[in-house]
């Protein structure tokens, strides 16, 4: 998988919390000290992590802040000068970074030490006076905390590496954190529950055993036990008077409110939409009396948290509230903020009023240009130019009632009940009705997400495929969807689907003189997946791909799936798939693969995803050559027609840093009609951590590119060594490269087409895609061939998944037929 990424990363969890992190990432906290391992707590240094709470300020929380509490299990004081408390997301990717809060002072024998971290928008009670203060936004449910000597952030991203770091004094993983001590992470953390050690401070180096969930009970160094110490009393602060304001005064002419953080009063408008479910409830209000400035929105979202709004559409209301710029996951994610009202006192003035007339979004009102450019800096302080840039148009309408007419669907209905349309029907259309993503500077300004405010009991969300039409009128407030990082129509009225004519494709037949090679990302396939998934994958391979001779599979999980129990073998997964293929009328494929080192290849934690070769032994032969294992690099031996791999199967440079927490390329040597065919199966690192294309940072940072670029160069060196040994070598390089045909990584791997040809570039432009993300049809999967194969290559992207609401995988498979 990809953008979001290949683990359970495609989407952050659907709850309204300040902790929502990109691509399902959770958190971790570690305590470290120089010269000491986690398992070596000297008697004179008995500092331990005693309690961890990441739900502060979240929905339902009592306390306003996250915190970490330390305890001293010994009798003598511990000098904490030079120590730090550090935090890591629970499912770290290669781009994840530890965050550090330096400590000062000392921890008395038998005493406690309170570290206050970030505050949220909720909660009613301050922590006891903290002994140290940081600004880390911890997850309420998953993460790792460490106690560390020094304030420099740790660099480890796995339990093995972190536990081996001599700076780490103590470490606690909670929820489903990958980095933890012992057999498992501490369970039960939530918005309302912390995890804490028993009063005995027992430390068995097993977080699951040592920590239990319960009510948060923060204690500072002044506490002598029992009840947490409240902050000392002081004169009540002077509250500045609220500012009378209209909605356009609050929104202002940039992305940030000029009244951010201030109390406002007498804010009036008509309710245009109500979200009455989940922990992100609230309603939209629009002033029916606009100002003359097209940059200032007349609408705004009123956040009520988990409290169901009592207003209804058509109510005229007056609001006293606090203005907030809400950044899900924190400002460093690059996601734009939402200007909203919180802690609102609502007065209903009248009911049954007409909602303000909608702004129609179409090719006339939405500019072709996507976003202003700021050289990699933030655009949020720039005055909006809605007549020039689509992002500025949408921002100038944030919270306002909008309407789209009959619009072509460019992103199929997904499991979150959302779909994508385009209001620019002539903008880069694909052959089958999508919108083609052609380059970083052309992200298609007409794409809009559609969600529904209508309860499903009243009207089911429409099920649509790419190329269908959302016909009629769709109308409601325009929201900035903080989970996807994009603009969405929150439909109060939603159109109906008129079906297009796309159907799952079937590739052409091959001749007996051709060998067919395919690639298919099967999206975290594990034995405990439903049999229907195996059957659907088998049908795709047998019917739609016509039983290729060789198949490179990506995202095959081990026999225990996502259960992180040390299992790395995948024979049960593969056996179940092959049996399904046979039942579908296909051949009994054999397979070759190499088990990865446990938890070292990224992807869904515990899943140990890897690439696998399936091959039909009646058509091709696999050349087995011993020596290939998880850590041994495959090489090239011989010259000319006697060129061979030193191991088959073998992995390319598996210990190179390029493959940290990522899949290593799998190389294999096949024979077809007496001729040697080399195949390399790939799954480069995901786009997790990249900023969204509609980020407040323009152009957005693509931080994940650095690792893919390194991966491409390492693999290119191997390809060049093979082609140097035999310039006529027949080679197919394929798989999920997690990047575009024009990306630096792919062009580096092909050496701009001189050593490999990227076959997607041989297709008509409107057919160059294998994946649909947020309404953009784009390329992530590739088949590359050596010079001797490119002229007769018969290549096909077989669209059976990405354009459809019913998907077996989020990727479309590809196939090439060649004559070695």
PDB file of N, CA and C in Angstrom, residues 237-312:
ATOM      1  N   UNK A 237      -7.573  35.209  37.775  1.00  0.00           N
ATOM      2  CA  UNK A 237      -7.062  36.078  36.713  1.00  0.00           C
ATOM      3  C   UNK A 237      -8.164  36.998  36.197  1.00  0.00           C
ATOM      4  N   UNK A 238      -7.728  38.108  35.700  1.00  0.00           N
ATOM      5  CA  UNK A 238      -8.665  39.050  35.098  1.00  0.00           C
ATOM      6  C   UNK A 238      -8.981  38.592  33.681  1.00  0.00           C
ATOM      7  N   UNK A 239     -10.247  38.347  33.412  1.00  0.00           N
ATOM      8  CA  UNK A 239     -10.662  37.890  32.094  1.00  0.00           C
ATOM      9  C   UNK A 239     -10.993  39.085  31.223  1.00  0.00           C
ATOM     10  N   UNK A 240     -10.290  39.209  30.077  1.00  0.00           N
ATOM     11  CA  UNK A 240     -10.609  40.344  29.203  1.00  0.00           C
ATOM     12  C   UNK A 240     -12.025  40.205  28.661  1.00  0.00           C
ATOM     13  N   UNK A 241     -12.682  41.315  28.439  1.00  0.00           N
ATOM     14  CA  UNK A 241     -14.042  41.232  27.929  1.00  0.00           C
ATOM     15  C   UNK A 241     -14.083  40.610  26.541  1.00  0.00           C
ATOM     16  N   UNK A 242     -15.182  39.917  26.238  1.00  0.00           N
ATOM     17  CA  UNK A 242     -15.352  39.317  24.925  1.00  0.00           C
ATOM     18  C   UNK A 242     -15.493  40.405  23.872  1.00  0.00           C
ATOM     19  N   UNK A 243     -15.029  40.072  22.659  1.00  0.00           N
ATOM     20  CA  UNK A 243     -15.088  41.009  21.547  1.00  0.00           C
ATOM     21  C   UNK A 243     -16.350  40.756  20.721  1.00  0.00           C
ATOM     22  N   UNK A 244     -17.214  41.729  20.585  1.00  0.00           N
ATOM     23  CA  UNK A 244     -18.358  41.537  19.684  1.00  0.00           C
ATOM     24  C   UNK A 244     -17.839  41.325  18.259  1.00  0.00           C
ATOM     25  N   UNK A 245     -18.375  40.330  17.538  1.00  0.00           N
ATOM     26  CA  UNK A 245     -17.812  40.013  16.227  1.00  0.00           C
ATOM     27  C   UNK A 245     -18.849  39.394  15.315  1.00  0.00           C
ATOM     28  N   UNK A 246     -18.699  39.658  14.043  1.00  0.00           N
ATOM     29  CA  UNK A 246     -19.393  38.948  12.979  1.00  0.00           C
ATOM     30  C   UNK A 246     -18.506  37.790  12.515  1.00  0.00           C
ATOM     31  N   UNK A 247     -19.125  36.838  11.811  1.00  0.00           N
ATOM     32  CA  UNK A 247     -18.337  35.688  11.374  1.00  0.00           C
ATOM     33  C   UNK A 247     -17.207  36.121  10.455  1.00  0.00           C
ATOM     34  N   UNK A 248     -17.465  37.060   9.543  1.00  0.00           N
ATOM     35  CA  UNK A 248     -16.377  37.473   8.647  1.00  0.00           C
ATOM     36  C   UNK A 248     -15.255  38.179   9.404  1.00  0.00           C
ATOM     37  N   UNK A 249     -15.556  38.786  10.548  1.00  0.00           N
ATOM     38  CA  UNK A 249     -14.500  39.362  11.382  1.00  0.00           C
ATOM     39  C   UNK A 249     -13.610  38.256  11.949  1.00  0.00           C
ATOM     40  N   UNK A 250     -14.239  37.163  12.315  1.00  0.00           N
ATOM     41  CA  UNK A 250     -13.503  36.028  12.882  1.00  0.00           C
ATOM     42  C   UNK A 250     -12.653  35.354  11.809  1.00  0.00           C
ATOM     43  N   UNK A 251     -13.221  35.128  10.637  1.00  0.00           N
ATOM     44  CA  UNK A 251     -12.501  34.422   9.582  1.00  0.00           C
ATOM     45  C   UNK A 251     -11.349  35.252   9.031  1.00  0.00           C
ATOM     46  N   UNK A 252     -11.546  36.538   8.855  1.00  0.00           N
ATOM     47  CA  UNK A 252     -10.479  37.376   8.322  1.00  0.00           C
ATOM     48  C   UNK A 252     -10.173  37.055   6.872  1.00  0.00           C
ATOM     49  N   UNK A 253      -9.124  37.695   6.330  1.00  0.00           N
ATOM     50  CA  UNK A 253      -8.813  37.540   4.909  1.00  0.00           C
ATOM     51  C   UNK A 253      -7.599  36.659   4.660  1.00  0.00           C
ATOM     52  N   UNK A 254      -7.158  35.905   5.686  1.00  0.00           N
ATOM     53  CA  UNK A 254      -6.112  34.892   5.525  1.00  0.00           C
ATOM     54  C   UNK A 254      -6.659  33.578   6.061  1.00  0.00           C
ATOM     55  N   UNK A 255      -5.788  32.579   6.163  1.00  0.00           N
ATOM     56  CA  UNK A 255      -6.233  31.294   6.700  1.00  0.00           C
ATOM     57  C   UNK A 255      -6.324  31.301   8.223  1.00  0.00           C
ATOM     58  N   UNK A 256      -5.775  32.302   8.860  1.00  0.00           N
ATOM     59  CA  UNK A 256      -5.774  32.379  10.313  1.00  0.00           C
ATOM     60  C   UNK A 256      -6.687  33.506  10.784  1.00  0.00           C
ATOM     61  N   UNK A 257      -7.427  33.233  11.841  1.00  0.00           N
ATOM     62  CA  UNK A 257      -8.329  34.247  12.374  1.00  0.00           C
ATOM     63  C   UNK A 257      -7.543  35.341  13.091  1.00  0.00           C
ATOM     64  N   UNK A 258      -7.881  36.602  12.857  1.00  0.00           N
ATOM     65  CA  UNK A 258      -7.246  37.674  13.632  1.00  0.00           C
ATOM     66  C   UNK A 258      -7.687  37.662  15.093  1.00  0.00           C
ATOM     67  N   UNK A 259      -8.730  36.872  15.405  1.00  0.00           N
ATOM     68  CA  UNK A 259      -9.232  36.788  16.777  1.00  0.00           C
ATOM     69  C   UNK A 259      -8.912  35.427  17.412  1.00  0.00           C
ATOM     70  N   UNK A 260      -7.951  34.707  16.857  1.00  0.00           N
ATOM     71  CA  UNK A 260      -7.612  33.383  17.369  1.00  0.00           C
ATOM     72  C   UNK A 260      -7.275  33.445  18.863  1.00  0.00           C
ATOM     73  N   UNK A 261      -7.912  32.557  19.640  1.00  0.00           N
ATOM     74  CA  UNK A 261      -7.675  32.485  21.066  1.00  0.00           C
ATOM     75  C   UNK A 261      -8.477  33.448  21.902  1.00  0.00           C
ATOM     76  N   UNK A 262      -9.254  34.305  21.261  1.00  0.00           N
ATOM     77  CA  UNK A 262      -9.997  35.324  21.993  1.00  0.00           C
ATOM     78  C   UNK A 262     -11.462  34.938  22.145  1.00  0.00           C
ATOM     79  N   UNK A 263     -12.070  35.443  23.215  1.00  0.00           N
ATOM     80  CA  UNK A 263     -13.506  35.277  23.423  1.00  0.00           C
ATOM     81  C   UNK A 263     -14.249  36.273  22.554  1.00  0.00           C
ATOM     82  N   UNK A 264     -15.319  35.811  21.926  1.00  0.00           N
ATOM     83  CA  UNK A 264     -16.149  36.675  21.083  1.00  0.00           C
ATOM     84  C   UNK A 264     -17.590  36.557  21.557  1.00  0.00           C
ATOM     85  N   UNK A 265     -18.366  37.581  21.262  1.00  0.00           N
ATOM     86  CA  UNK A 265     -19.759  37.580  21.699  1.00  0.00           C
ATOM     87  C   UNK A 265     -20.649  38.094  20.588  1.00  0.00           C
ATOM     88  N   UNK A 266     -21.915  37.720  20.673  1.00  0.00           N
ATOM     89  CA  UNK A 266     -22.899  38.222  19.733  1.00  0.00           C
ATOM     90  C   UNK A 266     -22.669  37.773  18.305  1.00  0.00           C
ATOM     91  N   UNK A 267     -22.083  36.576  18.114  1.00  0.00           N
ATOM     92  CA  UNK A 267     -21.850  36.042  16.774  1.00  0.00           C
ATOM     93  C   UNK A 267     -23.172  35.452  16.277  1.00  0.00           C
ATOM     94  N   UNK A 268     -23.686  35.970  15.188  1.00  0.00           N
ATOM     95  CA  UNK A 268     -25.021  35.574  14.743  1.00  0.00           C
ATOM     96  C   UNK A 268     -24.975  34.890  13.390  1.00  0.00           C
ATOM     97  N   UNK A 269     -25.984  34.055  13.138  1.00  0.00           N
ATOM     98  CA  UNK A 269     -26.087  33.396  11.851  1.00  0.00           C
ATOM     99  C   UNK A 269     -27.169  32.339  11.845  1.00  0.00           C
ATOM    100  N   UNK A 270     -27.319  31.689  10.696  1.00  0.00           N
ATOM    101  CA  UNK A 270     -28.298  30.630  10.487  1.00  0.00           C
ATOM    102  C   UNK A 270     -27.569  29.295  10.458  1.00  0.00           C
ATOM    103  N   UNK A 271     -28.087  28.300  11.155  1.00  0.00           N
ATOM    104  CA  UNK A 271     -27.494  26.959  11.152  1.00  0.00           C
ATOM    105  C   UNK A 271     -27.719  26.335   9.778  1.00  0.00           C
ATOM    106  N   UNK A 272     -26.628  25.926   9.118  1.00  0.00           N
ATOM    107  CA  UNK A 272     -26.707  25.336   7.778  1.00  0.00           C
ATOM    108  C   UNK A 272     -26.409  23.844   7.749  1.00  0.00           C
ATOM    109  N   UNK A 273     -25.920  23.292   8.859  1.00  0.00           N
ATOM    110  CA  UNK A 273     -25.629  21.868   8.902  1.00  0.00           C
ATOM    111  C   UNK A 273     -25.303  21.448  10.313  1.00  0.00           C
ATOM    112  N   UNK A 274     -25.640  20.201  10.650  1.00  0.00           N
ATOM    113  CA  UNK A 274     -25.411  19.668  11.990  1.00  0.00           C
ATOM    114  C   UNK A 274     -24.730  18.323  11.872  1.00  0.00           C
ATOM    115  N   UNK A 275     -23.600  18.172  12.581  1.00  0.00           N
ATOM    116  CA  UNK A 275     -22.949  16.865  12.687  1.00  0.00           C
ATOM    117  C   UNK A 275     -23.217  16.348  14.092  1.00  0.00           C
ATOM    118  N   UNK A 276     -24.077  15.359  14.186  1.00  0.00           N
ATOM    119  CA  UNK A 276     -24.533  14.891  15.489  1.00  0.00           C
ATOM    120  C   UNK A 276     -24.108  13.488  15.821  1.00  0.00           C
ATOM    121  N   UNK A 277     -22.862  13.139  15.542  1.00  0.00           N
ATOM    122  CA  UNK A 277     -22.386  11.794  15.840  1.00  0.00           C
ATOM    123  C   UNK A 277     -20.895  11.850  16.149  1.00  0.00           C
ATOM    124  N   UNK A 278     -20.414  10.840  16.864  1.00  0.00           N
ATOM    125  CA  UNK A 278     -18.998  10.714  17.149  1.00  0.00           C
ATOM    126  C   UNK A 278     -18.498  11.713  18.168  1.00  0.00           C
ATOM    127  N   UNK A 279     -17.176  11.877  18.203  1.00  0.00           N
ATOM    128  CA  UNK A 279     -16.550  12.793  19.156  1.00  0.00           C
ATOM    129  C   UNK A 279     -16.142  14.098  18.480  1.00  0.00           C
ATOM    130  N   UNK A 280     -16.584  14.300  17.256  1.00  0.00           N
ATOM    131  CA  UNK A 280     -16.280  15.532  16.526  1.00  0.00           C
ATOM    132  C   UNK A 280     -17.579  16.231  16.144  1.00  0.00           C
ATOM    133  N   UNK A 281     -18.487  16.331  17.107  1.00  0.00           N
ATOM    134  CA  UNK A 281     -19.792  16.880  16.819  1.00  0.00           C
ATOM    135  C   UNK A 281     -19.762  18.408  16.809  1.00  0.00           C
ATOM    136  N   UNK A 282     -20.771  18.970  16.177  1.00  0.00           N
ATOM    137  CA  UNK A 282     -20.870  20.409  16.102  1.00  0.00           C
ATOM    138  C   UNK A 282     -21.849  20.817  15.019  1.00  0.00           C
ATOM    139  N   UNK A 283     -21.810  22.081  14.666  1.00  0.00           N
ATOM    140  CA  UNK A 283     -22.727  22.575  13.639  1.00  0.00           C
ATOM    141  C   UNK A 283     -22.102  23.772  12.944  1.00  0.00           C
ATOM    142  N   UNK A 284     -22.611  24.059  11.742  1.00  0.00           N
ATOM    143  CA  UNK A 284     -22.123  25.174  10.954  1.00  0.00           C
ATOM    144  C   UNK A 284     -23.139  26.318  10.993  1.00  0.00           C
ATOM    145  N   UNK A 285     -22.622  27.524  11.073  1.00  0.00           N
ATOM    146  CA  UNK A 285     -23.457  28.718  11.126  1.00  0.00           C
ATOM    147  C   UNK A 285     -22.976  29.671  10.030  1.00  0.00           C
ATOM    148  N   UNK A 286     -23.928  30.318   9.358  1.00  0.00           N
ATOM    149  CA  UNK A 286     -23.558  31.277   8.331  1.00  0.00           C
ATOM    150  C   UNK A 286     -24.348  32.565   8.511  1.00  0.00           C
ATOM    151  N   UNK A 287     -23.651  33.691   8.400  1.00  0.00           N
ATOM    152  CA  UNK A 287     -24.281  35.002   8.497  1.00  0.00           C
ATOM    153  C   UNK A 287     -24.984  35.304   7.169  1.00  0.00           C
ATOM    154  N   UNK A 288     -26.282  35.553   7.191  1.00  0.00           N
ATOM    155  CA  UNK A 288     -26.985  35.836   5.935  1.00  0.00           C
ATOM    156  C   UNK A 288     -26.721  37.237   5.396  1.00  0.00           C
ATOM    157  N   UNK A 289     -25.973  38.028   6.153  1.00  0.00           N
ATOM    158  CA  UNK A 289     -25.687  39.404   5.747  1.00  0.00           C
ATOM    159  C   UNK A 289     -24.183  39.557   5.526  1.00  0.00           C
ATOM    160  N   UNK A 290     -23.698  39.212   4.347  1.00  0.00           N
ATOM    161  CA  UNK A 290     -22.249  39.193   4.112  1.00  0.00           C
ATOM    162  C   UNK A 290     -21.666  40.588   3.977  1.00  0.00           C
ATOM    163  N   UNK A 291     -20.338  40.654   4.154  1.00  0.00           N
ATOM    164  CA  UNK A 291     -19.644  41.891   3.857  1.00  0.00           C
ATOM    165  C   UNK A 291     -19.300  41.906   2.363  1.00  0.00           C
ATOM    166  N   UNK A 292     -18.558  42.875   1.937  1.00  0.00           N
ATOM    167  CA  UNK A 292     -18.252  43.030   0.511  1.00  0.00           C
ATOM    168  C   UNK A 292     -16.909  42.423   0.133  1.00  0.00           C
ATOM    169  N   UNK A 293     -16.238  41.758   1.073  1.00  0.00           N
ATOM    170  CA  UNK A 293     -14.899  41.223   0.815  1.00  0.00           C
ATOM    171  C   UNK A 293     -15.008  39.750   0.421  1.00  0.00           C
ATOM    172  N   UNK A 294     -14.649  39.350  -0.800  1.00  0.00           N
ATOM    173  CA  UNK A 294     -14.762  37.947  -1.210  1.00  0.00           C
ATOM    174  C   UNK A 294     -13.791  37.023  -0.493  1.00  0.00           C
ATOM    175  N   UNK A 295     -12.833  37.585   0.237  1.00  0.00           N
ATOM    176  CA  UNK A 295     -11.835  36.759   0.923  1.00  0.00           C
ATOM    177  C   UNK A 295     -12.322  36.264   2.282  1.00  0.00           C
ATOM    178  N   UNK A 296     -13.313  36.917   2.853  1.00  0.00           N
ATOM    179  CA  UNK A 296     -13.732  36.595   4.224  1.00  0.00           C
ATOM    180  C   UNK A 296     -14.950  35.688   4.202  1.00  0.00           C
ATOM    181  N   UNK A 297     -14.796  34.503   4.711  1.00  0.00           N
ATOM    182  CA  UNK A 297     -15.923  33.567   4.761  1.00  0.00           C
ATOM    183  C   UNK A 297     -16.991  34.069   5.718  1.00  0.00           C
ATOM    184  N   UNK A 298     -18.240  33.746   5.400  1.00  0.00           N
ATOM    185  CA  UNK A 298     -19.372  34.091   6.263  1.00  0.00           C
ATOM    186  C   UNK A 298     -19.863  32.890   7.063  1.00  0.00           C
ATOM    187  N   UNK A 299     -19.141  31.762   6.954  1.00  0.00           N
ATOM    188  CA  UNK A 299     -19.536  30.558   7.673  1.00  0.00           C
ATOM    189  C   UNK A 299     -18.470  30.112   8.644  1.00  0.00           C
ATOM    190  N   UNK A 300     -18.869  29.320   9.664  1.00  0.00           N
ATOM    191  CA  UNK A 300     -17.908  28.821  10.651  1.00  0.00           C
ATOM    192  C   UNK A 300     -18.471  27.587  11.329  1.00  0.00           C
ATOM    193  N   UNK A 301     -17.570  26.714  11.756  1.00  0.00           N
ATOM    194  CA  UNK A 301     -17.957  25.492  12.480  1.00  0.00           C
ATOM    195  C   UNK A 301     -17.919  25.768  13.981  1.00  0.00           C
ATOM    196  N   UNK A 302     -18.958  25.312  14.679  1.00  0.00           N
ATOM    197  CA  UNK A 302     -19.044  25.433  16.138  1.00  0.00           C
ATOM    198  C   UNK A 302     -18.837  24.037  16.719  1.00  0.00           C
ATOM    199  N   UNK A 303     -17.713  23.830  17.375  1.00  0.00           N
ATOM    200  CA  UNK A 303     -17.327  22.504  17.870  1.00  0.00           C
ATOM    201  C   UNK A 303     -17.955  22.248  19.237  1.00  0.00           C
ATOM    202  N   UNK A 304     -18.677  21.116  19.345  1.00  0.00           N
ATOM    203  CA  UNK A 304     -19.306  20.752  20.620  1.00  0.00           C
ATOM    204  C   UNK A 304     -18.712  19.480  21.210  1.00  0.00           C
ATOM    205  N   UNK A 305     -17.691  18.908  20.563  1.00  0.00           N
ATOM    206  CA  UNK A 305     -17.048  17.710  21.101  1.00  0.00           C
ATOM    207  C   UNK A 305     -17.950  16.506  21.029  1.00  0.00           C
ATOM    208  N   UNK A 306     -18.096  15.783  22.139  1.00  0.00           N
ATOM    209  CA  UNK A 306     -18.953  14.598  22.183  1.00  0.00           C
ATOM    210  C   UNK A 306     -20.393  14.943  22.546  1.00  0.00           C
ATOM    211  N   UNK A 307     -20.676  16.217  22.767  1.00  0.00           N
ATOM    212  CA  UNK A 307     -22.036  16.649  23.100  1.00  0.00           C
ATOM    213  C   UNK A 307     -22.831  16.870  21.821  1.00  0.00           C
ATOM    214  N   UNK A 308     -23.952  16.208  21.702  1.00  0.00           N
ATOM    215  CA  UNK A 308     -24.780  16.341  20.511  1.00  0.00           C
ATOM    216  C   UNK A 308     -25.400  17.731  20.449  1.00  0.00           C
ATOM    217  N   UNK A 309     -25.247  18.431  19.331  1.00  0.00           N
ATOM    218  CA  UNK A 309     -25.824  19.781  19.235  1.00  0.00           C
ATOM    219  C   UNK A 309     -27.344  19.753  19.422  1.00  0.00           C
ATOM    220  N   UNK A 310     -27.863  20.788  20.054  1.00  0.00           N
ATOM    221  CA  UNK A 310     -29.307  20.880  20.270  1.00  0.00           C
ATOM    222  C   UNK A 310     -29.979  21.752  19.229  1.00  0.00           C
ATOM    223  N   UNK A 311     -29.201  22.371  18.348  1.00  0.00           N
ATOM    224  CA  UNK A 311     -29.777  23.214  17.300  1.00  0.00           C
ATOM    225  C   UNK A 311     -30.155  22.365  16.103  1.00  0.00           C
ATOM    226  N   UNK A 312     -30.907  22.964  15.176  1.00  0.00           N
ATOM    227  CA  UNK A 312     -31.258  22.281  13.937  1.00  0.00           C
ATOM    228  C   UNK A 312     -31.116  23.259  12.777  1.00  0.00           C
TER     229      UNK A 312
END
